[in-house]
Amino acid sequence: MSSDDFFLNKRENKKIDLKLQKLAEITGFDRKTLDEVFDRSTLHSIEKLISDRVIDSLEFPISTGKEGNVFLATTPQDTPLVLKIYRTSNSTFKHMADYIIGDPRFQSIHKSKRDIVYAWTSKEYKNLQKLETIGIPAPRPIKKIDNILVMEFIGDKNQPAPLLKDVELKNPKTIYKQIIKAIRKMYQEENLVHSDLSQYNILIHKNKAYIIDLGQGVLKGHPLSNEYLKRDIHRIVSYFKKYDITENEETLYNKIITGK
Ligand SMILES: Nc1ncnc2c1ncn2[C@@H]1O[C@H](COP(=O)(O)OP(=O)(O)OP(=O)(O)O)[C@@H](O)[C@H]1O
Ligand SMILES: [Mg+2]
């Protein structure tokens, strides 16, 4: 490295340091979390979203998960949006790789850690597009850059909609039917299996079930897609038992795969 490069890097690092300090103030995150989430390339992507006027600012973190962080952002027109930022460090790549390898859409990617995270983000974006195409309630995908997914915010004002697990449903049968219909339509019309469907990945908003977190979604061609479908059905049927809704899982599975 020449001394010029060294000074350039130092200057660049100082710039990043200042940005992270600002983000720490906005988000309330400690520096360790920020360093993990906002590596240099993620910061550049956020800057690009700002200069392309997709977002105007980051507001606050909605959730800190195993693989990424979800933030509320606002557009220059003050509309709330959601940024899901997958971490490129400390991420569970093995888990991600299992759901990507086997998906015919992602056969040609080189499998560096960063590539896997980017492919995962693309997969969630494409799966959300599929839900939009078939009219299943889910956040509308807006943009994808590298490890960042920008999507519609589901909620009121700046209050995200609650998860199914945290709601006492007044109309459990209606919500149950919506979820089963979503599973069937995804499978029948888009060959898609969510693969992580449960009360933790469904938001309840205005009496509707919104399906979220589609990174794990696989196509029918995936060798384990039927197992994942059975697991999705099992988790939903089990959850609704507390509302006295009972359905035979095998019968339901057969109905879904035959489209009846
Ligand atoms: N579009 C959205 N609108 C409102 N809230 C959202 C939206 N997307 C995600 N959230 C909130 O962020 C949380 C995490 O999102 P998501 O389930 O997609 O990520 P995750 O990687 O599964 O995180 P975790 O590891 O915590 O499960 C959700 O439980 C939900 O509360
Ligand atoms: Mg989730």
mmCIF file of C-alpha atoms and ligand atoms in Angstrom:
data_model
loop_
_atom_site.group_PDB
_atom_site.id
_atom_site.type_symbol
_atom_site.label_atom_id
_atom_site.label_comp_id
_atom_site.label_asym_id
_atom_site.label_seq_id
_atom_site.Cartn_x
_atom_site.Cartn_y
_atom_site.Cartn_z
ATOM 1 C CA MET A 1 0.000 0.000 0.000
ATOM 2 C CA SER A 2 1.443 3.423 -0.904
ATOM 3 C CA SER A 3 1.343 6.187 1.684
ATOM 4 C CA ASP A 4 -1.308 7.912 -0.439
ATOM 5 C CA ASP A 5 -3.501 4.810 -0.236
ATOM 6 C CA PHE A 6 -2.885 4.635 3.459
ATOM 7 C CA PHE A 7 -4.064 8.202 3.995
ATOM 8 C CA LEU A 8 -7.021 7.705 1.702
ATOM 9 C CA ASN A 9 -8.038 4.628 3.672
ATOM 10 C CA LYS A 10 -7.608 6.484 6.918
ATOM 11 C CA ARG A 11 -9.779 9.297 5.641
ATOM 12 C CA GLU A 12 -12.362 6.806 4.375
ATOM 13 C CA ASN A 13 -12.370 5.010 7.716
ATOM 14 C CA LYS A 14 -12.843 8.281 9.539
ATOM 15 C CA LYS A 15 -15.833 9.065 7.302
ATOM 16 C CA ILE A 16 -17.340 5.664 8.065
ATOM 17 C CA ASP A 17 -16.676 6.178 11.747
ATOM 18 C CA LEU A 18 -18.580 9.462 11.708
ATOM 19 C CA LYS A 19 -21.497 7.858 9.834
ATOM 20 C CA LEU A 20 -21.641 5.023 12.326
ATOM 21 C CA GLN A 21 -21.659 7.502 15.198
ATOM 22 C CA LYS A 22 -24.637 9.210 13.610
ATOM 23 C CA LEU A 23 -26.390 5.882 13.058
ATOM 24 C CA ALA A 24 -25.706 4.934 16.681
ATOM 25 C CA GLU A 25 -27.553 8.085 17.738
ATOM 26 C CA ILE A 26 -30.509 7.377 15.432
ATOM 27 C CA THR A 27 -30.843 3.687 16.086
ATOM 28 C CA GLY A 28 -29.768 3.415 19.697
ATOM 29 C CA PHE A 29 -27.580 0.457 18.702
ATOM 30 C CA ASP A 30 -24.259 -0.095 20.387
ATOM 31 C CA ARG A 31 -21.127 0.105 18.275
ATOM 32 C CA LYS A 32 -20.564 -3.651 18.175
ATOM 33 C CA THR A 33 -24.001 -4.259 16.612
ATOM 34 C CA LEU A 34 -23.530 -1.366 14.224
ATOM 35 C CA ASP A 35 -20.141 -2.618 13.115
ATOM 36 C CA GLU A 36 -21.706 -6.009 12.395
ATOM 37 C CA VAL A 37 -24.716 -4.668 10.502
ATOM 38 C CA PHE A 38 -23.223 -1.689 8.721
ATOM 39 C CA ASP A 39 -20.023 -2.802 7.129
ATOM 40 C CA ARG A 40 -18.517 -0.507 4.534
ATOM 41 C CA SER A 41 -20.444 -1.921 1.599
ATOM 42 C CA THR A 42 -23.774 -1.846 3.482
ATOM 43 C CA LEU A 43 -23.173 1.821 4.312
ATOM 44 C CA HIS A 44 -22.527 2.491 0.628
ATOM 45 C CA SER A 45 -25.770 0.743 -0.295
ATOM 46 C CA ILE A 46 -27.690 2.866 2.212
ATOM 47 C CA GLU A 47 -26.089 5.976 0.742
ATOM 48 C CA LYS A 48 -27.188 4.814 -2.695
ATOM 49 C CA LEU A 49 -30.766 4.344 -1.480
ATOM 50 C CA ILE A 50 -30.646 7.897 -0.135
ATOM 51 C CA SER A 51 -29.112 9.410 -3.278
ATOM 52 C CA ASP A 52 -31.615 7.505 -5.469
ATOM 53 C CA ARG A 53 -34.327 9.020 -3.243
ATOM 54 C CA VAL A 54 -35.742 5.605 -2.327
ATOM 55 C CA ILE A 55 -35.362 6.557 1.322
ATOM 56 C CA ASP A 56 -34.668 9.805 3.074
ATOM 57 C CA SER A 57 -33.688 8.560 6.501
ATOM 58 C CA LEU A 58 -33.426 5.568 8.809
ATOM 59 C CA GLU A 59 -35.756 5.967 11.765
ATOM 60 C CA PHE A 60 -35.415 3.124 14.261
ATOM 61 C CA PRO A 61 -34.794 -0.618 14.472
ATOM 62 C CA ILE A 62 -37.979 -2.733 14.438
ATOM 63 C CA SER A 63 -36.237 -6.019 15.074
ATOM 64 C CA THR A 64 -32.830 -7.602 15.532
ATOM 65 C CA GLY A 65 -32.844 -11.173 14.304
ATOM 66 C CA LYS A 66 -30.427 -14.019 13.863
ATOM 67 C CA GLU A 67 -29.619 -13.156 10.270
ATOM 68 C CA GLY A 68 -30.436 -9.522 9.904
ATOM 69 C CA ASN A 69 -31.940 -6.344 11.202
ATOM 70 C CA VAL A 70 -35.184 -4.710 10.231
ATOM 71 C CA PHE A 71 -35.435 -0.914 10.282
ATOM 72 C CA LEU A 72 -38.174 1.591 9.754
ATOM 73 C CA ALA A 73 -37.139 4.151 7.143
ATOM 74 C CA THR A 74 -38.994 7.042 5.531
ATOM 75 C CA THR A 75 -39.191 8.182 1.931
ATOM 76 C CA PRO A 76 -38.603 11.823 0.907
ATOM 77 C CA GLN A 77 -42.447 12.014 0.824
ATOM 78 C CA ASP A 78 -42.515 10.833 4.439
ATOM 79 C CA THR A 79 -44.018 7.416 3.717
ATOM 80 C CA PRO A 80 -42.773 4.712 6.079
ATOM 81 C CA LEU A 81 -40.808 1.836 4.525
ATOM 82 C CA VAL A 82 -39.017 -1.187 5.876
ATOM 83 C CA LEU A 83 -35.344 -1.987 5.301
ATOM 84 C CA LYS A 84 -34.299 -5.553 6.010
ATOM 85 C CA ILE A 85 -30.530 -5.676 6.173
ATOM 86 C CA TYR A 86 -28.956 -9.109 6.154
ATOM 87 C CA ARG A 87 -25.701 -9.273 8.034
ATOM 88 C CA THR A 88 -22.671 -10.228 5.982
ATOM 89 C CA SER A 89 -20.707 -11.211 9.085
ATOM 90 C CA ASN A 90 -21.691 -13.709 11.776
ATOM 91 C CA SER A 91 -24.502 -14.896 9.610
ATOM 92 C CA THR A 92 -25.664 -18.482 9.563
ATOM 93 C CA PHE A 93 -24.384 -19.261 6.075
ATOM 94 C CA LYS A 94 -24.745 -22.999 6.393
ATOM 95 C CA HIS A 95 -28.446 -22.577 7.041
ATOM 96 C CA MET A 96 -28.811 -20.168 4.115
ATOM 97 C CA ALA A 97 -26.850 -22.420 1.793
ATOM 98 C CA ASP A 98 -29.241 -25.310 2.491
ATOM 99 C CA TYR A 99 -32.150 -23.332 1.131
ATOM 100 C CA ILE A 100 -30.292 -21.868 -1.864
ATOM 101 C CA ILE A 101 -28.445 -24.916 -3.106
ATOM 102 C CA GLY A 102 -31.207 -26.967 -4.695
ATOM 103 C CA ASP A 103 -33.165 -23.949 -5.852
ATOM 104 C CA PRO A 104 -32.978 -24.000 -9.668
ATOM 105 C CA ARG A 105 -33.000 -20.170 -9.707
ATOM 106 C CA PHE A 106 -29.633 -19.946 -7.984
ATOM 107 C CA GLN A 107 -27.590 -22.658 -9.605
ATOM 108 C CA SER A 108 -24.879 -20.500 -11.064
ATOM 109 C CA ILE A 109 -23.787 -18.414 -8.105
ATOM 110 C CA HIS A 110 -20.283 -18.686 -6.713
ATOM 111 C CA LYS A 111 -20.697 -19.563 -3.145
ATOM 112 C CA SER A 112 -18.645 -17.071 -1.165
ATOM 113 C CA LYS A 113 -20.295 -15.955 2.073
ATOM 114 C CA ARG A 114 -21.162 -12.583 0.645
ATOM 115 C CA ASP A 115 -22.627 -14.149 -2.517
ATOM 116 C CA ILE A 116 -24.823 -16.409 -0.439
ATOM 117 C CA VAL A 117 -26.176 -13.482 1.571
ATOM 118 C CA TYR A 118 -26.839 -11.492 -1.624
ATOM 119 C CA ALA A 119 -28.570 -14.487 -3.232
ATOM 120 C CA TRP A 120 -30.644 -14.964 -0.095
ATOM 121 C CA THR A 121 -31.755 -11.323 -0.230
ATOM 122 C CA SER A 122 -32.639 -11.724 -3.932
ATOM 123 C CA LYS A 123 -34.596 -14.844 -3.130
ATOM 124 C CA GLU A 124 -36.687 -13.049 -0.524
ATOM 125 C CA TYR A 125 -37.260 -10.182 -2.986
ATOM 126 C CA LYS A 126 -38.363 -12.533 -5.783
ATOM 127 C CA ASN A 127 -40.591 -14.531 -3.461
ATOM 128 C CA LEU A 128 -42.305 -11.326 -2.317
ATOM 129 C CA GLN A 129 -42.859 -10.433 -5.981
ATOM 130 C CA LYS A 130 -44.578 -13.781 -6.457
ATOM 131 C CA LEU A 131 -46.944 -13.064 -3.579
ATOM 132 C CA GLU A 132 -47.728 -9.683 -5.076
ATOM 133 C CA THR A 133 -48.465 -11.311 -8.461
ATOM 134 C CA ILE A 134 -51.035 -13.686 -6.987
ATOM 135 C CA GLY A 135 -52.572 -11.117 -4.646
ATOM 136 C CA ILE A 136 -51.591 -12.669 -1.326
ATOM 137 C CA PRO A 137 -51.235 -10.045 1.451
ATOM 138 C CA ALA A 138 -47.511 -9.493 2.058
ATOM 139 C CA PRO A 139 -45.180 -6.477 2.076
ATOM 140 C CA ARG A 140 -44.750 -5.160 -1.474
ATOM 141 C CA PRO A 141 -41.086 -5.440 -2.488
ATOM 142 C CA ILE A 142 -39.672 -2.077 -3.536
ATOM 143 C CA LYS A 143 -35.948 -2.494 -4.119
ATOM 144 C CA LYS A 144 -33.063 -4.848 -3.507
ATOM 145 C CA ILE A 145 -29.439 -3.821 -3.319
ATOM 146 C CA ASP A 146 -26.875 -6.430 -2.294
ATOM 147 C CA ASN A 147 -27.850 -7.443 1.256
ATOM 148 C CA ILE A 148 -30.632 -4.851 1.669
ATOM 149 C CA LEU A 149 -34.287 -5.441 0.898
ATOM 150 C CA VAL A 150 -36.626 -2.449 0.830
ATOM 151 C CA MET A 151 -40.310 -3.222 1.238
ATOM 152 C CA GLU A 152 -43.665 -1.821 2.141
ATOM 153 C CA PHE A 153 -44.243 -1.150 5.838
ATOM 154 C CA ILE A 154 -47.178 -3.071 7.303
ATOM 155 C CA GLY A 155 -48.647 -1.206 10.246
ATOM 156 C CA ASP A 156 -50.247 2.004 11.403
ATOM 157 C CA LYS A 157 -48.374 5.289 11.490
ATOM 158 C CA ASN A 158 -44.996 4.195 12.824
ATOM 159 C CA GLN A 159 -46.316 1.195 14.749
ATOM 160 C CA PRO A 160 -45.522 -2.126 13.019
ATOM 161 C CA ALA A 161 -48.427 -4.593 12.848
ATOM 162 C CA PRO A 162 -48.278 -7.300 15.535
ATOM 163 C CA LEU A 163 -47.252 -10.888 14.871
ATOM 164 C CA LEU A 164 -49.975 -13.543 14.824
ATOM 165 C CA LYS A 165 -48.471 -15.029 18.016
ATOM 166 C CA ASP A 166 -49.090 -11.782 19.915
ATOM 167 C CA VAL A 167 -52.708 -11.220 18.876
ATOM 168 C CA GLU A 168 -55.884 -12.532 20.487
ATOM 169 C CA LEU A 169 -57.887 -13.154 17.322
ATOM 170 C CA LYS A 170 -61.581 -12.233 17.293
ATOM 171 C CA ASN A 171 -62.099 -14.028 13.985
ATOM 172 C CA PRO A 172 -59.670 -16.978 14.103
ATOM 173 C CA LYS A 173 -61.531 -19.004 11.468
ATOM 174 C CA THR A 174 -61.277 -16.197 8.887
ATOM 175 C CA ILE A 175 -57.571 -15.688 9.548
ATOM 176 C CA TYR A 176 -56.929 -19.437 9.473
ATOM 177 C CA LYS A 177 -58.675 -19.717 6.112
ATOM 178 C CA GLN A 178 -56.658 -16.799 4.725
ATOM 179 C CA ILE A 179 -53.412 -18.498 5.734
ATOM 180 C CA ILE A 180 -54.390 -21.853 4.225
ATOM 181 C CA LYS A 181 -55.501 -20.090 1.047
ATOM 182 C CA ALA A 182 -52.109 -18.336 0.909
ATOM 183 C CA ILE A 183 -50.259 -21.660 1.267
ATOM 184 C CA ARG A 184 -52.388 -23.221 -1.487
ATOM 185 C CA LYS A 185 -52.107 -20.312 -3.915
ATOM 186 C CA MET A 186 -48.344 -19.995 -3.410
ATOM 187 C CA TYR A 187 -47.969 -23.696 -4.148
ATOM 188 C CA GLN A 188 -50.460 -23.983 -6.987
ATOM 189 C CA GLU A 189 -49.871 -20.710 -8.816
ATOM 190 C CA GLU A 190 -46.211 -19.929 -8.124
ATOM 191 C CA ASN A 191 -44.772 -23.354 -7.202
ATOM 192 C CA LEU A 192 -43.618 -21.748 -3.969
ATOM 193 C CA VAL A 193 -43.344 -23.144 -0.446
ATOM 194 C CA HIS A 194 -42.723 -20.584 2.303
ATOM 195 C CA SER A 195 -40.665 -23.058 4.362
ATOM 196 C CA ASP A 196 -40.681 -21.037 7.593
ATOM 197 C CA LEU A 197 -44.352 -20.302 8.022
ATOM 198 C CA SER A 198 -45.596 -19.975 11.592
ATOM 199 C CA GLN A 199 -47.192 -17.529 14.017
ATOM 200 C CA TYR A 200 -43.774 -15.786 14.066
ATOM 201 C CA ASN A 201 -43.841 -14.890 10.366
ATOM 202 C CA ILE A 202 -47.398 -13.646 9.936
ATOM 203 C CA LEU A 203 -48.472 -10.089 10.735
ATOM 204 C CA ILE A 204 -52.090 -9.266 11.547
ATOM 205 C CA HIS A 205 -53.161 -5.959 10.072
ATOM 206 C CA LYS A 206 -56.700 -4.752 9.502
ATOM 207 C CA ASN A 207 -58.143 -8.249 9.914
ATOM 208 C CA LYS A 208 -55.775 -9.677 7.335
ATOM 209 C CA ALA A 209 -52.897 -12.125 7.625
ATOM 210 C CA TYR A 210 -49.747 -10.727 5.983
ATOM 211 C CA ILE A 211 -47.101 -13.293 5.162
ATOM 212 C CA ILE A 212 -43.533 -12.103 5.846
ATOM 213 C CA ASP A 213 -39.962 -13.391 5.956
ATOM 214 C CA LEU A 214 -39.746 -15.215 2.620
ATOM 215 C CA GLY A 215 -35.995 -15.713 2.447
ATOM 216 C CA GLN A 216 -36.335 -19.442 3.072
ATOM 217 C CA GLY A 217 -39.070 -19.905 0.458
ATOM 218 C CA VAL A 218 -38.213 -22.616 -2.087
ATOM 219 C CA LEU A 219 -39.732 -23.772 -5.353
ATOM 220 C CA LYS A 220 -41.397 -27.140 -5.849
ATOM 221 C CA GLY A 221 -38.263 -28.402 -7.613
ATOM 222 C CA HIS A 222 -36.268 -28.191 -4.370
ATOM 223 C CA PRO A 223 -35.637 -31.715 -3.061
ATOM 224 C CA LEU A 224 -37.055 -30.890 0.372
ATOM 225 C CA SER A 225 -39.990 -28.726 -0.728
ATOM 226 C CA ASN A 226 -42.596 -31.315 0.287
ATOM 227 C CA GLU A 227 -41.054 -31.688 3.730
ATOM 228 C CA TYR A 228 -41.071 -27.920 4.155
ATOM 229 C CA LEU A 229 -44.701 -27.752 3.019
ATOM 230 C CA LYS A 230 -45.684 -30.407 5.551
ATOM 231 C CA ARG A 231 -43.842 -28.509 8.275
ATOM 232 C CA ASP A 232 -45.590 -25.219 7.360
ATOM 233 C CA ILE A 233 -48.974 -26.963 7.470
ATOM 234 C CA HIS A 234 -48.126 -28.657 10.754
ATOM 235 C CA ARG A 235 -47.129 -25.413 12.461
ATOM 236 C CA ILE A 236 -50.235 -23.542 11.326
ATOM 237 C CA VAL A 237 -52.683 -26.348 12.137
ATOM 238 C CA SER A 238 -51.043 -26.819 15.562
ATOM 239 C CA TYR A 239 -51.168 -23.123 16.351
ATOM 240 C CA PHE A 240 -54.890 -22.814 15.602
ATOM 241 C CA LYS A 241 -55.800 -25.673 17.948
ATOM 242 C CA LYS A 242 -55.927 -23.121 20.757
ATOM 243 C CA TYR A 243 -58.843 -21.523 18.905
ATOM 244 C CA ASP A 244 -60.606 -24.907 18.667
ATOM 245 C CA ILE A 245 -59.929 -25.165 14.957
ATOM 246 C CA THR A 246 -59.004 -28.711 14.037
ATOM 247 C CA GLU A 247 -58.053 -30.075 10.679
ATOM 248 C CA ASN A 248 -56.378 -33.288 9.600
ATOM 249 C CA GLU A 249 -52.897 -32.331 8.391
ATOM 250 C CA GLU A 250 -52.590 -35.107 5.856
ATOM 251 C CA THR A 251 -55.963 -34.374 4.268
ATOM 252 C CA LEU A 252 -55.057 -30.696 4.125
ATOM 253 C CA TYR A 253 -51.642 -31.479 2.592
ATOM 254 C CA ASN A 254 -53.308 -33.565 -0.125
ATOM 255 C CA LYS A 255 -55.815 -30.817 -0.835
ATOM 256 C CA ILE A 256 -53.011 -28.277 -1.185
ATOM 257 C CA ILE A 257 -50.847 -30.304 -3.515
ATOM 258 C CA THR A 258 -53.756 -31.379 -5.712
ATOM 259 C CA GLY A 259 -55.279 -27.870 -5.682
ATOM 260 C CA LYS A 260 -58.700 -29.048 -4.539
HETATM 261 N N1 LIG B 1 -42.815 -5.195 6.118
HETATM 262 C C1 LIG B 1 -42.863 -5.160 7.444
HETATM 263 N N2 LIG B 1 -43.690 -4.283 8.089
HETATM 264 C C2 LIG B 1 -43.715 -4.242 9.443
HETATM 265 N N3 LIG B 1 -42.943 -4.998 10.241
HETATM 266 C C3 LIG B 1 -42.108 -5.882 9.668
HETATM 267 C C4 LIG B 1 -42.023 -6.007 8.249
HETATM 268 N N4 LIG B 1 -41.093 -6.951 7.946
HETATM 269 C C5 LIG B 1 -40.636 -7.400 9.131
HETATM 270 N N5 LIG B 1 -41.222 -6.773 10.171
HETATM 271 C C6 LIG B 1 -40.947 -6.987 11.605
HETATM 272 O O1 LIG B 1 -39.591 -7.382 11.758
HETATM 273 C C7 LIG B 1 -39.499 -8.680 12.350
HETATM 274 C C8 LIG B 1 -38.383 -9.492 11.698
HETATM 275 O O2 LIG B 1 -38.660 -9.660 10.319
HETATM 276 P P1 LIG B 1 -38.452 -11.044 9.599
HETATM 277 O O3 LIG B 1 -39.286 -12.102 10.245
HETATM 278 O O4 LIG B 1 -38.645 -10.804 8.155
HETATM 279 O O5 LIG B 1 -36.904 -11.268 9.862
HETATM 280 P P2 LIG B 1 -36.119 -12.469 10.554
HETATM 281 O O6 LIG B 1 -34.830 -12.553 9.886
HETATM 282 O O7 LIG B 1 -36.982 -13.675 10.648
HETATM 283 O O8 LIG B 1 -35.886 -12.059 11.995
HETATM 284 P P3 LIG B 1 -35.902 -13.110 13.190
HETATM 285 O O9 LIG B 1 -34.583 -13.811 13.120
HETATM 286 O O10 LIG B 1 -36.131 -12.224 14.374
HETATM 287 O O11 LIG B 1 -37.063 -14.069 12.973
HETATM 288 C C9 LIG B 1 -40.872 -9.296 12.159
HETATM 289 O O12 LIG B 1 -41.152 -10.201 13.186
HETATM 290 C C10 LIG B 1 -41.790 -8.109 12.195
HETATM 291 O O13 LIG B 1 -42.096 -7.770 13.530
HETATM 292 MG MG MG B 2 -39.027 -14.011 11.004
#
